[in-house]
mmCIF file of C-alpha atoms in Angstrom:
data_model
loop_
_atom_site.group_PDB
_atom_site.id
_atom_site.type_symbol
_atom_site.label_atom_id
_atom_site.label_comp_id
_atom_site.label_asym_id
_atom_site.label_seq_id
_atom_site.Cartn_x
_atom_site.Cartn_y
_atom_site.Cartn_z
ATOM 1 C CA MET A 87 46.693 91.529 -172.145
ATOM 2 C CA LEU A 88 48.404 91.691 -168.760
ATOM 3 C CA ARG A 89 51.306 93.647 -170.260
ATOM 4 C CA ARG A 90 48.843 96.216 -171.672
ATOM 5 C CA LEU A 91 47.193 96.633 -168.294
ATOM 6 C CA LEU A 92 50.579 96.981 -166.662
ATOM 7 C CA ASN A 93 51.616 99.643 -169.183
ATOM 8 C CA VAL A 94 48.401 101.599 -168.572
ATOM 9 C CA PHE A 95 48.975 101.368 -164.839
ATOM 10 C CA GLN A 96 52.607 102.486 -165.222
ATOM 11 C CA ARG A 97 51.594 105.593 -167.180
ATOM 12 C CA ALA A 98 49.085 106.533 -164.485
ATOM 13 C CA VAL A 99 51.657 106.344 -161.710
ATOM 14 C CA THR A 100 53.538 109.487 -160.800
ATOM 15 C CA PRO A 101 57.122 109.721 -162.079
ATOM 16 C CA ILE A 102 59.672 107.753 -160.100
ATOM 17 C CA PRO A 103 61.796 109.995 -157.884
ATOM 18 C CA LYS A 104 65.503 109.760 -158.560
ATOM 19 C CA PRO A 105 67.569 108.736 -155.526
ATOM 20 C CA ASP A 106 70.691 110.633 -154.495
ATOM 21 C CA LEU A 107 73.406 108.348 -155.789
ATOM 22 C CA SER A 108 76.357 110.463 -154.659
ATOM 23 C CA VAL A 109 77.117 107.915 -151.925
ATOM 24 C CA LEU A 110 77.907 105.379 -154.643
ATOM 25 C CA GLN A 111 80.909 107.421 -155.764
ATOM 26 C CA GLN A 112 82.614 106.353 -152.543
ATOM 27 C CA VAL A 113 81.726 102.713 -153.081
ATOM 28 C CA GLY A 114 82.917 102.387 -156.660
ATOM 29 C CA ASP A 115 82.222 99.084 -158.337
ATOM 30 C CA GLY A 116 82.645 96.885 -155.264
ATOM 31 C CA PRO A 117 80.275 94.161 -154.104
ATOM 32 C CA ASP A 118 78.254 96.607 -151.947
ATOM 33 C CA ARG A 119 77.178 98.744 -154.908
ATOM 34 C CA ALA A 120 74.017 96.764 -155.734
ATOM 35 C CA ARG A 121 72.688 96.608 -152.186
ATOM 36 C CA LEU A 122 73.332 100.324 -151.619
ATOM 37 C CA LEU A 123 71.705 101.286 -154.912
ATOM 38 C CA ILE A 124 68.549 99.226 -154.413
ATOM 39 C CA GLY A 125 68.267 100.467 -150.823
ATOM 40 C CA LEU A 126 68.557 104.102 -151.930
ATOM 41 C CA TRP A 127 66.009 103.520 -154.683
ATOM 42 C CA TRP A 128 63.528 101.837 -152.318
ATOM 43 C CA GLN A 129 63.894 104.759 -149.926
ATOM 44 C CA ALA A 130 63.552 107.437 -152.637
ATOM 45 C CA THR A 131 60.477 105.811 -154.171
ATOM 46 C CA GLY A 132 58.684 105.205 -150.873
ATOM 47 C CA SER A 133 58.645 101.461 -151.440
ATOM 48 C CA ASP A 134 57.122 99.145 -148.875
ATOM 49 C CA VAL A 135 60.299 97.089 -148.461
ATOM 50 C CA ARG A 136 61.816 96.622 -144.990
ATOM 51 C CA THR A 137 65.451 95.614 -145.103
ATOM 52 C CA GLY A 138 67.919 94.484 -142.518
ATOM 53 C CA SER A 139 70.895 92.232 -142.002
ATOM 54 C CA ASN A 140 71.073 88.473 -142.081
ATOM 55 C CA SER A 141 73.674 86.611 -140.090
ATOM 56 C CA PRO A 142 76.649 85.218 -141.991
ATOM 57 C CA ASP A 143 75.657 81.779 -140.650
ATOM 58 C CA ALA A 144 72.136 82.066 -142.092
ATOM 59 C CA VAL A 145 73.449 83.117 -145.503
ATOM 60 C CA ALA A 146 76.040 80.328 -145.430
ATOM 61 C CA ALA A 147 73.354 77.789 -144.486
ATOM 62 C CA MET A 148 71.211 78.839 -147.432
ATOM 63 C CA ALA A 149 74.197 78.576 -149.799
ATOM 64 C CA ALA A 150 75.083 75.151 -148.359
ATOM 65 C CA ARG A 151 71.488 73.943 -148.805
ATOM 66 C CA TYR A 152 71.871 74.485 -152.562
ATOM 67 C CA ASP A 153 75.583 73.613 -152.707
ATOM 68 C CA VAL A 154 76.452 76.999 -154.218
ATOM 69 C CA THR A 155 79.035 79.727 -153.934
ATOM 70 C CA LEU A 156 77.212 83.043 -154.022
ATOM 71 C CA PRO A 157 78.444 85.839 -156.306
ATOM 72 C CA ALA A 158 80.068 88.544 -154.141
ATOM 73 C CA ASP A 159 77.514 91.270 -154.953
ATOM 74 C CA PHE A 160 74.551 88.977 -154.235
ATOM 75 C CA HIS A 161 76.225 87.755 -151.038
ATOM 76 C CA ALA A 162 76.679 91.375 -149.831
ATOM 77 C CA TYR A 163 73.012 92.071 -150.636
ATOM 78 C CA LEU A 164 71.842 89.036 -148.648
ATOM 79 C CA LEU A 165 74.014 90.001 -145.677
ATOM 80 C CA HIS A 166 73.130 93.694 -145.478
ATOM 81 C CA GLY A 167 70.361 94.773 -147.846
ATOM 82 C CA CYS A 168 67.855 91.974 -148.283
ATOM 83 C CA PRO A 169 64.227 92.377 -147.173
ATOM 84 C CA ILE A 170 63.574 90.962 -143.721
ATOM 85 C CA THR A 171 59.848 90.453 -144.188
ATOM 86 C CA GLU A 172 57.842 88.969 -147.000
ATOM 87 C CA GLY A 173 55.253 90.809 -149.036
ATOM 88 C CA GLY A 174 56.662 94.320 -149.349
ATOM 89 C CA LEU A 175 56.132 95.792 -152.816
ATOM 90 C CA ASP A 176 58.407 98.316 -154.419
ATOM 91 C CA HIS A 177 57.411 101.152 -156.739
ATOM 92 C CA GLU A 178 57.452 98.832 -159.773
ATOM 93 C CA MET A 179 55.270 96.171 -158.107
ATOM 94 C CA GLY A 180 58.279 93.958 -157.534
ATOM 95 C CA THR A 181 58.546 91.693 -154.516
ATOM 96 C CA TRP A 182 62.106 91.107 -153.374
ATOM 97 C CA TRP A 183 62.284 87.966 -151.277
ATOM 98 C CA PRO A 184 63.693 87.651 -147.756
ATOM 99 C CA LEU A 185 66.453 85.093 -147.237
ATOM 100 C CA GLU A 186 64.016 82.442 -145.984
ATOM 101 C CA ARG A 187 61.981 82.644 -149.220
ATOM 102 C CA ILE A 188 64.922 82.317 -151.637
ATOM 103 C CA ARG A 189 64.997 78.928 -153.364
ATOM 104 C CA ASN A 190 66.188 77.260 -156.517
ATOM 105 C CA LEU A 191 64.060 76.699 -159.594
ATOM 106 C CA PRO A 192 63.268 72.998 -159.012
ATOM 107 C CA GLU A 193 61.984 73.789 -155.500
ATOM 108 C CA GLU A 194 59.685 76.635 -156.538
ATOM 109 C CA GLU A 195 56.102 75.529 -156.977
ATOM 110 C CA GLY A 196 55.143 75.767 -160.627
ATOM 111 C CA CYS A 197 58.744 75.942 -161.882
ATOM 112 C CA GLY A 198 60.355 72.554 -161.668
ATOM 113 C CA PRO A 199 63.624 71.674 -163.390
ATOM 114 C CA ALA A 200 64.705 73.990 -166.208
ATOM 115 C CA PRO A 201 66.431 71.853 -168.852
ATOM 116 C CA GLU A 202 67.547 74.967 -170.759
ATOM 117 C CA LEU A 203 69.785 75.956 -167.817
ATOM 118 C CA PRO A 204 72.967 74.232 -166.655
ATOM 119 C CA GLY A 205 72.126 71.640 -164.009
ATOM 120 C CA ASP A 206 68.387 72.076 -164.718
ATOM 121 C CA GLY A 207 68.405 75.313 -162.691
ATOM 122 C CA ALA A 208 69.288 73.637 -159.397
ATOM 123 C CA ARG A 209 71.928 76.339 -158.796
ATOM 124 C CA HIS A 210 69.795 79.246 -160.009
ATOM 125 C CA LEU A 211 68.340 81.005 -156.969
ATOM 126 C CA LEU A 212 65.069 82.904 -157.287
ATOM 127 C CA PHE A 213 65.212 86.192 -155.356
ATOM 128 C CA ALA A 214 62.383 88.440 -156.618
ATOM 129 C CA ASP A 215 59.187 88.400 -158.632
ATOM 130 C CA LEU A 216 56.927 90.885 -160.362
ATOM 131 C CA LEU A 217 53.190 91.312 -159.814
ATOM 132 C CA MET A 218 52.574 88.177 -157.785
ATOM 133 C CA TRP A 219 54.709 85.959 -160.000
ATOM 134 C CA CYS A 220 53.967 87.215 -163.524
ATOM 135 C CA HIS A 221 57.634 86.434 -163.792
ATOM 136 C CA ALA A 222 60.557 86.108 -161.425
ATOM 137 C CA TRP A 223 64.308 86.599 -161.454
ATOM 138 C CA ALA A 224 66.999 84.113 -160.503
ATOM 139 C CA ILE A 225 70.761 84.417 -160.185
ATOM 140 C CA SER A 226 73.096 81.740 -161.480
ATOM 141 C CA CYS A 227 75.385 80.224 -158.887
ATOM 142 C CA GLU A 228 76.371 77.517 -161.363
ATOM 143 C CA PRO A 229 80.159 77.360 -161.857
ATOM 144 C CA GLY A 230 81.178 78.265 -165.371
ATOM 145 C CA PRO A 231 80.204 80.841 -167.974
ATOM 146 C CA THR A 232 76.732 81.564 -166.550
ATOM 147 C CA TYR A 233 77.978 82.253 -163.000
ATOM 148 C CA GLY A 234 76.485 85.497 -161.673
ATOM 149 C CA GLN A 235 74.068 86.052 -164.557
ATOM 150 C CA VAL A 236 70.467 86.928 -163.759
ATOM 151 C CA VAL A 237 67.657 85.290 -165.712
ATOM 152 C CA ARG A 238 63.984 86.157 -166.030
ATOM 153 C CA VAL A 239 61.805 83.140 -165.383
ATOM 154 C CA SER A 240 58.364 83.060 -166.997
ATOM 155 C CA ASP A 241 57.007 81.066 -169.906
ATOM 156 C CA ARG A 242 60.628 80.977 -171.070
ATOM 157 C CA ILE A 243 63.964 81.703 -169.433
ATOM 158 C CA VAL A 244 66.010 84.640 -170.696
ATOM 159 C CA VAL A 245 69.317 86.091 -169.495
ATOM 160 C CA VAL A 246 68.621 89.724 -168.558
ATOM 161 C CA ALA A 247 71.823 90.831 -166.777
ATOM 162 C CA ASP A 248 75.453 89.796 -166.547
ATOM 163 C CA SER A 249 75.568 90.236 -162.764
ATOM 164 C CA PHE A 250 73.402 91.107 -159.787
ATOM 165 C CA THR A 251 74.845 94.629 -159.821
ATOM 166 C CA ASP A 252 74.005 95.001 -163.523
ATOM 167 C CA PHE A 253 70.496 93.731 -162.771
ATOM 168 C CA VAL A 254 69.933 96.248 -159.946
ATOM 169 C CA GLU A 255 71.298 99.146 -161.981
ATOM 170 C CA ARG A 256 68.968 98.319 -164.853
ATOM 171 C CA TYR A 257 66.009 97.675 -162.527
ATOM 172 C CA VAL A 258 66.205 101.108 -160.896
ATOM 173 C CA ARG A 259 66.715 102.925 -164.225
ATOM 174 C CA ASP A 260 64.116 101.065 -166.321
ATOM 175 C CA TRP A 261 62.785 97.781 -164.965
ATOM 176 C CA LYS A 262 61.238 96.976 -168.336
ATOM 177 C CA SER A 263 64.744 96.406 -169.707
ATOM 178 C CA ILE A 264 64.948 93.273 -167.557
ATOM 179 C CA GLY A 265 61.202 92.505 -167.396
#
């Protein structure tokens, strides 16, 4: 039922403006690509997301709290493109979390351990949600084959992207492909 309402709402919304992505040609496929792309998209769509920089010490402290090594593209996003306040919605009704809100699955209220993920999801960091937690997305910081993958967390957990950059690129083109 909620998906039907969301689809009706989506059709009623004006078309999403396309951001000028020419700046990305200079960046190539480096770790800054995702943060630049999502920032351009938020700007082009008039999203209510205020971004800024986090100190390297704050990002390192968060990574240490969960005993993780952050994927390079996600690390660059947290340093220079992450929201600085909570509650801003983007054009797709997504809420991207500020550094202080990011947590692992076992810590998130209503989630708990995820036995289907390596380490029960202790090294999967939630970073955004859709429509006040209809579902959320988490990035794997678990060493091994899942490292860097993004999963959708809802009634079940599904891998939706191979990397944070892949996730952002799909989100700005068609969020339903990862929703």
